[in-house]
PDB file of N, CA and C in Angstrom:
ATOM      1  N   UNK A 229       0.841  -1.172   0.000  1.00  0.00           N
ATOM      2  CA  UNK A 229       0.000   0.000   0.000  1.00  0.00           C
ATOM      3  C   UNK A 229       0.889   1.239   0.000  1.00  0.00           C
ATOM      4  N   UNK A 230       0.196   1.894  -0.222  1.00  0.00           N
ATOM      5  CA  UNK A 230       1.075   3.740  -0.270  1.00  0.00           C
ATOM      6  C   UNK A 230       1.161   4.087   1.249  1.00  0.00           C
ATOM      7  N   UNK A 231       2.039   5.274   0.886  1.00  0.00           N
ATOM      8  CA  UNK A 231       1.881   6.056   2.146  1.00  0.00           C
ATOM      9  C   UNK A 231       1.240   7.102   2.109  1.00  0.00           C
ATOM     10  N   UNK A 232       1.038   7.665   3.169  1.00  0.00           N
ATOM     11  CA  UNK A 232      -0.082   8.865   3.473  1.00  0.00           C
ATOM     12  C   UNK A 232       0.253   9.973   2.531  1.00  0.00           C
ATOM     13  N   UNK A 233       1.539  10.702   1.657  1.00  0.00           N
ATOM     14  CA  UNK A 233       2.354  11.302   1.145  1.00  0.00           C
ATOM     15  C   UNK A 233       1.485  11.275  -0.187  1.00  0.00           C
ATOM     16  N   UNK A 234       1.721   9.524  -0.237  1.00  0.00           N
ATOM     17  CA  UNK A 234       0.923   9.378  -1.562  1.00  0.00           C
ATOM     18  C   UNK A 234      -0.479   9.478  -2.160  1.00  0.00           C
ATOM     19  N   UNK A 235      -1.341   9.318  -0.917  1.00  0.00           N
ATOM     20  CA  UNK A 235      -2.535   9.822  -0.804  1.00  0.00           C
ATOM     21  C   UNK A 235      -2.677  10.958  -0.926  1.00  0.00           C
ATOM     22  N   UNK A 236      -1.943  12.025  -0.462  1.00  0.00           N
ATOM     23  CA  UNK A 236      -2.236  13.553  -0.674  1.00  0.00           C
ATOM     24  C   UNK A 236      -1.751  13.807  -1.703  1.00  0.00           C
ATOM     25  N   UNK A 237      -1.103  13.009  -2.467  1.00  0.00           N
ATOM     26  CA  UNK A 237      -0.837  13.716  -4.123  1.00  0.00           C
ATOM     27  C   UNK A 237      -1.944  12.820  -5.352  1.00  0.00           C
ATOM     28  N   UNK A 238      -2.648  11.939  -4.717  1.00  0.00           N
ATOM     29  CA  UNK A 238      -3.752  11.544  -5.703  1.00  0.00           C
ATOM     30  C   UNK A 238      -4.986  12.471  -5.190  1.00  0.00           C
ATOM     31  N   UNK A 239      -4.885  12.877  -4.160  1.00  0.00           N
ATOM     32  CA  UNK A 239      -6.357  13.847  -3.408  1.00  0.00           C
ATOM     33  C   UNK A 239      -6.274  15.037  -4.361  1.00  0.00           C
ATOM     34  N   UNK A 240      -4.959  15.737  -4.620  1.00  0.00           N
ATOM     35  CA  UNK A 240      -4.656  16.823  -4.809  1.00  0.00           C
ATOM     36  C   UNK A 240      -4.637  16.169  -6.693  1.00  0.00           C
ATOM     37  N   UNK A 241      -4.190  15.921  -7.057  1.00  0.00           N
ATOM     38  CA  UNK A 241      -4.988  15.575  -9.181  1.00  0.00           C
ATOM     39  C   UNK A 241      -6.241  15.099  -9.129  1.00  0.00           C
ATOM     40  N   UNK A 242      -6.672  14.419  -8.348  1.00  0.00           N
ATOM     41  CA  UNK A 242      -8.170  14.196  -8.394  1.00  0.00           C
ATOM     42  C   UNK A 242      -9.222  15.766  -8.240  1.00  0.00           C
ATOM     43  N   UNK A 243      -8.525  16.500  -6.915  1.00  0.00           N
ATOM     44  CA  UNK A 243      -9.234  17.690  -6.726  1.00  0.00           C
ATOM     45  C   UNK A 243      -9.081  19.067  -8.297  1.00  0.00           C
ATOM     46  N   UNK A 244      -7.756  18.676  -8.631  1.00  0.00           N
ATOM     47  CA  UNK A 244      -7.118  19.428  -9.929  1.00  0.00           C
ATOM     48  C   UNK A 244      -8.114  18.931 -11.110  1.00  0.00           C
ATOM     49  N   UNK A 245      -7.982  17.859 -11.279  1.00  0.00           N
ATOM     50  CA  UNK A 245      -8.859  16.967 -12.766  1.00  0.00           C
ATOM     51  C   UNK A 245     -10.332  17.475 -12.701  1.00  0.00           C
ATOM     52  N   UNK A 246     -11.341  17.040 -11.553  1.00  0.00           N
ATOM     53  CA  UNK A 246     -12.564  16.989 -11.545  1.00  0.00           C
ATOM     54  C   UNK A 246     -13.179  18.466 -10.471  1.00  0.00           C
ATOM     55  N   UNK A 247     -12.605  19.554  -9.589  1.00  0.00           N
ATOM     56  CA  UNK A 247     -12.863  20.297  -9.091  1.00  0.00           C
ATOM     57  C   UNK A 247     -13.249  19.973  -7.671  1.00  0.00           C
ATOM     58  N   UNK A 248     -13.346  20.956  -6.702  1.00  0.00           N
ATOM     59  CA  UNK A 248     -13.252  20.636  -5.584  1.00  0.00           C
ATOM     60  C   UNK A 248     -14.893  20.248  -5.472  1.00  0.00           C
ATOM     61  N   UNK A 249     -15.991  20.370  -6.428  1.00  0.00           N
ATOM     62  CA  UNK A 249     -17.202  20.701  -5.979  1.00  0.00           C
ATOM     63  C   UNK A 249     -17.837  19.688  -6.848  1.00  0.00           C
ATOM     64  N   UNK A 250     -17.210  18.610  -7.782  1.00  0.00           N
ATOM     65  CA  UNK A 250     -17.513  17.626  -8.356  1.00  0.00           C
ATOM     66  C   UNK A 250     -16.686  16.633  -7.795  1.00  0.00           C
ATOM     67  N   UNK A 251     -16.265  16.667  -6.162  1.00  0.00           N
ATOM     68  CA  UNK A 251     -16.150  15.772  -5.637  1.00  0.00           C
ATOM     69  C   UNK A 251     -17.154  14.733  -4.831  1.00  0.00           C
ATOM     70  N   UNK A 252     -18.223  15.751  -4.495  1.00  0.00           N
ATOM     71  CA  UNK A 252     -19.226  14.962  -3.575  1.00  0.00           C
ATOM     72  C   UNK A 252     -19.992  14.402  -4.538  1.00  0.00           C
ATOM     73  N   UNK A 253     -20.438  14.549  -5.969  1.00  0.00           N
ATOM     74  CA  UNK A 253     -21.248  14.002  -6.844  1.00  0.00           C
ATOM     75  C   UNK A 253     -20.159  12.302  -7.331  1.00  0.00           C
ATOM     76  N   UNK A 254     -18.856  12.575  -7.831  1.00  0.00           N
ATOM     77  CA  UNK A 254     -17.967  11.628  -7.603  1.00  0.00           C
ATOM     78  C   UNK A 254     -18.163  10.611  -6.928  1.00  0.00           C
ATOM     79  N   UNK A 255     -18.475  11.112  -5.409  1.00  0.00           N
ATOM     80  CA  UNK A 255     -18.691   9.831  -4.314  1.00  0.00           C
ATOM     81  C   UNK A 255     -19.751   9.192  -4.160  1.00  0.00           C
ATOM     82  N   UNK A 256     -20.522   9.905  -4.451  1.00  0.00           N
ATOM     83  CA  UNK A 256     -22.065   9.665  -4.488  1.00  0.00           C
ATOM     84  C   UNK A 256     -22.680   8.497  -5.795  1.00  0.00           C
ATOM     85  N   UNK A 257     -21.644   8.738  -6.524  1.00  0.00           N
ATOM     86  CA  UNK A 257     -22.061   8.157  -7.426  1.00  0.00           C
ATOM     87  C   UNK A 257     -21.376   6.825  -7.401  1.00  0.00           C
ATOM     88  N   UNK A 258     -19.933   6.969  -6.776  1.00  0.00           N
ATOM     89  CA  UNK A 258     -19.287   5.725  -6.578  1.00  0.00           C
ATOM     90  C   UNK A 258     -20.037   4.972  -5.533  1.00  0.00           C
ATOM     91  N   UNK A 259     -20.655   5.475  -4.778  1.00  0.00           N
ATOM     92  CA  UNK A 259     -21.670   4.659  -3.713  1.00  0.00           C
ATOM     93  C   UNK A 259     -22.600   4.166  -3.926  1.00  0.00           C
ATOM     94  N   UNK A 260     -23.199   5.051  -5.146  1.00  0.00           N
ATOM     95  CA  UNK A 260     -24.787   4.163  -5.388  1.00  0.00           C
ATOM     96  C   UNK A 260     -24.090   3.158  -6.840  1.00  0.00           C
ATOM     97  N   UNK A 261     -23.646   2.998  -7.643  1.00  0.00           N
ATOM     98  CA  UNK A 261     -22.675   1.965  -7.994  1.00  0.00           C
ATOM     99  C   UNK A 261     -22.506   1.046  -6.883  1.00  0.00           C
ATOM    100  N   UNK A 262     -21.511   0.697  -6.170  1.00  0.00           N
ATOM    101  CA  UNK A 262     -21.313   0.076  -5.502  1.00  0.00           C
ATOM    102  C   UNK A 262     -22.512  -0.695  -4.716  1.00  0.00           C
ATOM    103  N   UNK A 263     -23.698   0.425  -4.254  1.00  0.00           N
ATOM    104  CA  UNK A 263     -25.171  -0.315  -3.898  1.00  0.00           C
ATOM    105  C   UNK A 263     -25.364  -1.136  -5.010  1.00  0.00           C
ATOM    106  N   UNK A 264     -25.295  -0.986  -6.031  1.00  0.00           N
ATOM    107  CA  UNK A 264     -25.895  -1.728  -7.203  1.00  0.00           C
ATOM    108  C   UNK A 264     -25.326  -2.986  -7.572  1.00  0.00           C
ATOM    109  N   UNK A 265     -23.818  -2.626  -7.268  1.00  0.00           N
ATOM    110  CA  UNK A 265     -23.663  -3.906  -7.461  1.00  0.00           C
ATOM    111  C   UNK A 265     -23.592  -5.065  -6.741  1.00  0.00           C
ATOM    112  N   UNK A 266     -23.865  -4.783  -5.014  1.00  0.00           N
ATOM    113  CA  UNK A 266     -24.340  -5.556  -3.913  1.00  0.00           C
ATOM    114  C   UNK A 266     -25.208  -6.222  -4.182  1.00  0.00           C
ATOM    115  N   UNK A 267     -26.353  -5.689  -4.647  1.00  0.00           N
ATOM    116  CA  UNK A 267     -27.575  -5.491  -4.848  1.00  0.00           C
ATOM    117  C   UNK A 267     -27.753  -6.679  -5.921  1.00  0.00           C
ATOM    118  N   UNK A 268     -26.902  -6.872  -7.175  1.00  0.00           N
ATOM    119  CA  UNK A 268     -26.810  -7.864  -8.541  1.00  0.00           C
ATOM    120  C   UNK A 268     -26.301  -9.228  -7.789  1.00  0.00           C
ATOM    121  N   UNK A 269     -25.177  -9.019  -6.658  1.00  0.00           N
ATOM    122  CA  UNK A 269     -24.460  -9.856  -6.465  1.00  0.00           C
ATOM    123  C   UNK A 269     -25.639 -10.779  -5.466  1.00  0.00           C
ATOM    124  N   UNK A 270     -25.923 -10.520  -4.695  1.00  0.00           N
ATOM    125  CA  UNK A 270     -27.197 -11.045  -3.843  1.00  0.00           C
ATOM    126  C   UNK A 270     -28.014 -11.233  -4.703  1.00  0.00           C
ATOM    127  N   UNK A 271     -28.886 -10.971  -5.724  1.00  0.00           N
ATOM    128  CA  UNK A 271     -29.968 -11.509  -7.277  1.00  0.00           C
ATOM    129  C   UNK A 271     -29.114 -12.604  -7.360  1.00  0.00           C
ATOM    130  N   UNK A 272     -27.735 -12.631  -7.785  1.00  0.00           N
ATOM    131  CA  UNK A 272     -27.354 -13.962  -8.650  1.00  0.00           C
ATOM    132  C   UNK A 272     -26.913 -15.078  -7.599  1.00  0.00           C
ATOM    133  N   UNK A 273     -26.793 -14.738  -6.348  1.00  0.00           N
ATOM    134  CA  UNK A 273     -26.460 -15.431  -5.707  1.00  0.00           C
ATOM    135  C   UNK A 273     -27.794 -16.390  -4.989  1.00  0.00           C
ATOM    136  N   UNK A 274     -28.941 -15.610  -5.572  1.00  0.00           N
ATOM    137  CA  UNK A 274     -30.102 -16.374  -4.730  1.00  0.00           C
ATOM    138  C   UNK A 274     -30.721 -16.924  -5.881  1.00  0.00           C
ATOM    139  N   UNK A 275     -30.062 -16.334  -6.454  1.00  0.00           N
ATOM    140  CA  UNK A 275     -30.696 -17.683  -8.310  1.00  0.00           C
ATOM    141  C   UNK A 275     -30.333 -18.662  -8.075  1.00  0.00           C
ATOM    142  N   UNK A 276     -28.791 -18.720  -8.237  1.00  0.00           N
ATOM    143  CA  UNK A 276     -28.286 -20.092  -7.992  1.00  0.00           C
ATOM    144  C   UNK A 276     -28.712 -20.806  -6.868  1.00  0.00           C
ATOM    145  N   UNK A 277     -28.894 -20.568  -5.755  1.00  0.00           N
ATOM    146  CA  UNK A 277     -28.820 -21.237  -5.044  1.00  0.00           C
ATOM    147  C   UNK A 277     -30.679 -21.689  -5.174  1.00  0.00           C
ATOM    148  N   UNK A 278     -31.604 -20.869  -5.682  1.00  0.00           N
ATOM    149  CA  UNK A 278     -33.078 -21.740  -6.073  1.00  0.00           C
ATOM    150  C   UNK A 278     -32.399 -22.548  -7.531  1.00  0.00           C
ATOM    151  N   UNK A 279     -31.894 -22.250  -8.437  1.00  0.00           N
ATOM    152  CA  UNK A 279     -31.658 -23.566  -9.195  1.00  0.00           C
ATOM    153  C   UNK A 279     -31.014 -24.701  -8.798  1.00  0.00           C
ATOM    154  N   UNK A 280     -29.739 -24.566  -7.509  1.00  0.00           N
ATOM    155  CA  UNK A 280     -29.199 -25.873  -7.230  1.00  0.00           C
ATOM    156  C   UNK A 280     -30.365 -26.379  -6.388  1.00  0.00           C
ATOM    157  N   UNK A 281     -31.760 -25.940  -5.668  1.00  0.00           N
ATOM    158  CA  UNK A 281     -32.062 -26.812  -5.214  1.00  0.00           C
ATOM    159  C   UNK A 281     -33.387 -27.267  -5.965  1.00  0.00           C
ATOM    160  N   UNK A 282     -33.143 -26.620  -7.217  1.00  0.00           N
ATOM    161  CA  UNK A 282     -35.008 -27.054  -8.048  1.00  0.00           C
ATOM    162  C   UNK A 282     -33.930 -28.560  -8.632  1.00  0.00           C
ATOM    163  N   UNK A 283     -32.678 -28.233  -9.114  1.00  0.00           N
ATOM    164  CA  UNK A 283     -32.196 -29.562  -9.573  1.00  0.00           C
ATOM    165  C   UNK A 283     -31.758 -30.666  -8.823  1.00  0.00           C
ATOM    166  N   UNK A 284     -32.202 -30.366  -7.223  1.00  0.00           N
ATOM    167  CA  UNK A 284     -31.939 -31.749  -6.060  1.00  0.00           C
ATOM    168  C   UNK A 284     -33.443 -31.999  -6.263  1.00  0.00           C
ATOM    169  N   UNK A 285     -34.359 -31.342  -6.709  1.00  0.00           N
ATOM    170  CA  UNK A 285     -35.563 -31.514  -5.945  1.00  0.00           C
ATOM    171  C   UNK A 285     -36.159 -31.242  -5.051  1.00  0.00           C
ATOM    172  N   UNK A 286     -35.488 -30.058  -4.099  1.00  0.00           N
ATOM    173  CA  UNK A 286     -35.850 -30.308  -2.596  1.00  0.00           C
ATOM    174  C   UNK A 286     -36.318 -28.612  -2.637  1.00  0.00           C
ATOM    175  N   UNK A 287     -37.385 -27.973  -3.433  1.00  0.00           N
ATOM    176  CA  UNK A 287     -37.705 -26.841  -3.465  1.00  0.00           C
ATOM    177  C   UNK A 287     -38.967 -27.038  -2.677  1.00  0.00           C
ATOM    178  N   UNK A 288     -38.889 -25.962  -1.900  1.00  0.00           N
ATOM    179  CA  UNK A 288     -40.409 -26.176  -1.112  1.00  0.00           C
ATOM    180  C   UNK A 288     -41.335 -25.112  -1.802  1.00  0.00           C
ATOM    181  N   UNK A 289     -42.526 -25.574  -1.714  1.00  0.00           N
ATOM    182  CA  UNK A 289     -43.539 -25.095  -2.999  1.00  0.00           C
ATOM    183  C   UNK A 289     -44.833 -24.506  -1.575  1.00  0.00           C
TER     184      UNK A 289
END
């Protein structure tokens, strides 16, 4: 991992590139992303697991 040094020189081109005030939209958006893809990962994970058990048979109806 970096050091703290290095963190303040990606804070500081990130703040340069995108502005100090298209930072909170940035995060916001990286967050609800990130909800979303929780969100897909739990869908596919509860698929599979109703298809492994429609193909034992043991689905309760």
């Amino acid at each position: 991992m970096g050091g703290l040094g290095e963190y303040w020189v990606v804070l500081v081109i990130v703040v340069l590139l995108f502005g100090a005030g298209a930072i909170p939209k940035l995060a916001k958006a990286v967050g609800q992303a990130k909800q979303e893809f929780k969100k897909g990962i739990d869908e596919g994970t509860d698929e599979t697991a109703e298809s492994d058990d429609k193909s034992k048979g043991t689905l309760d109806t």
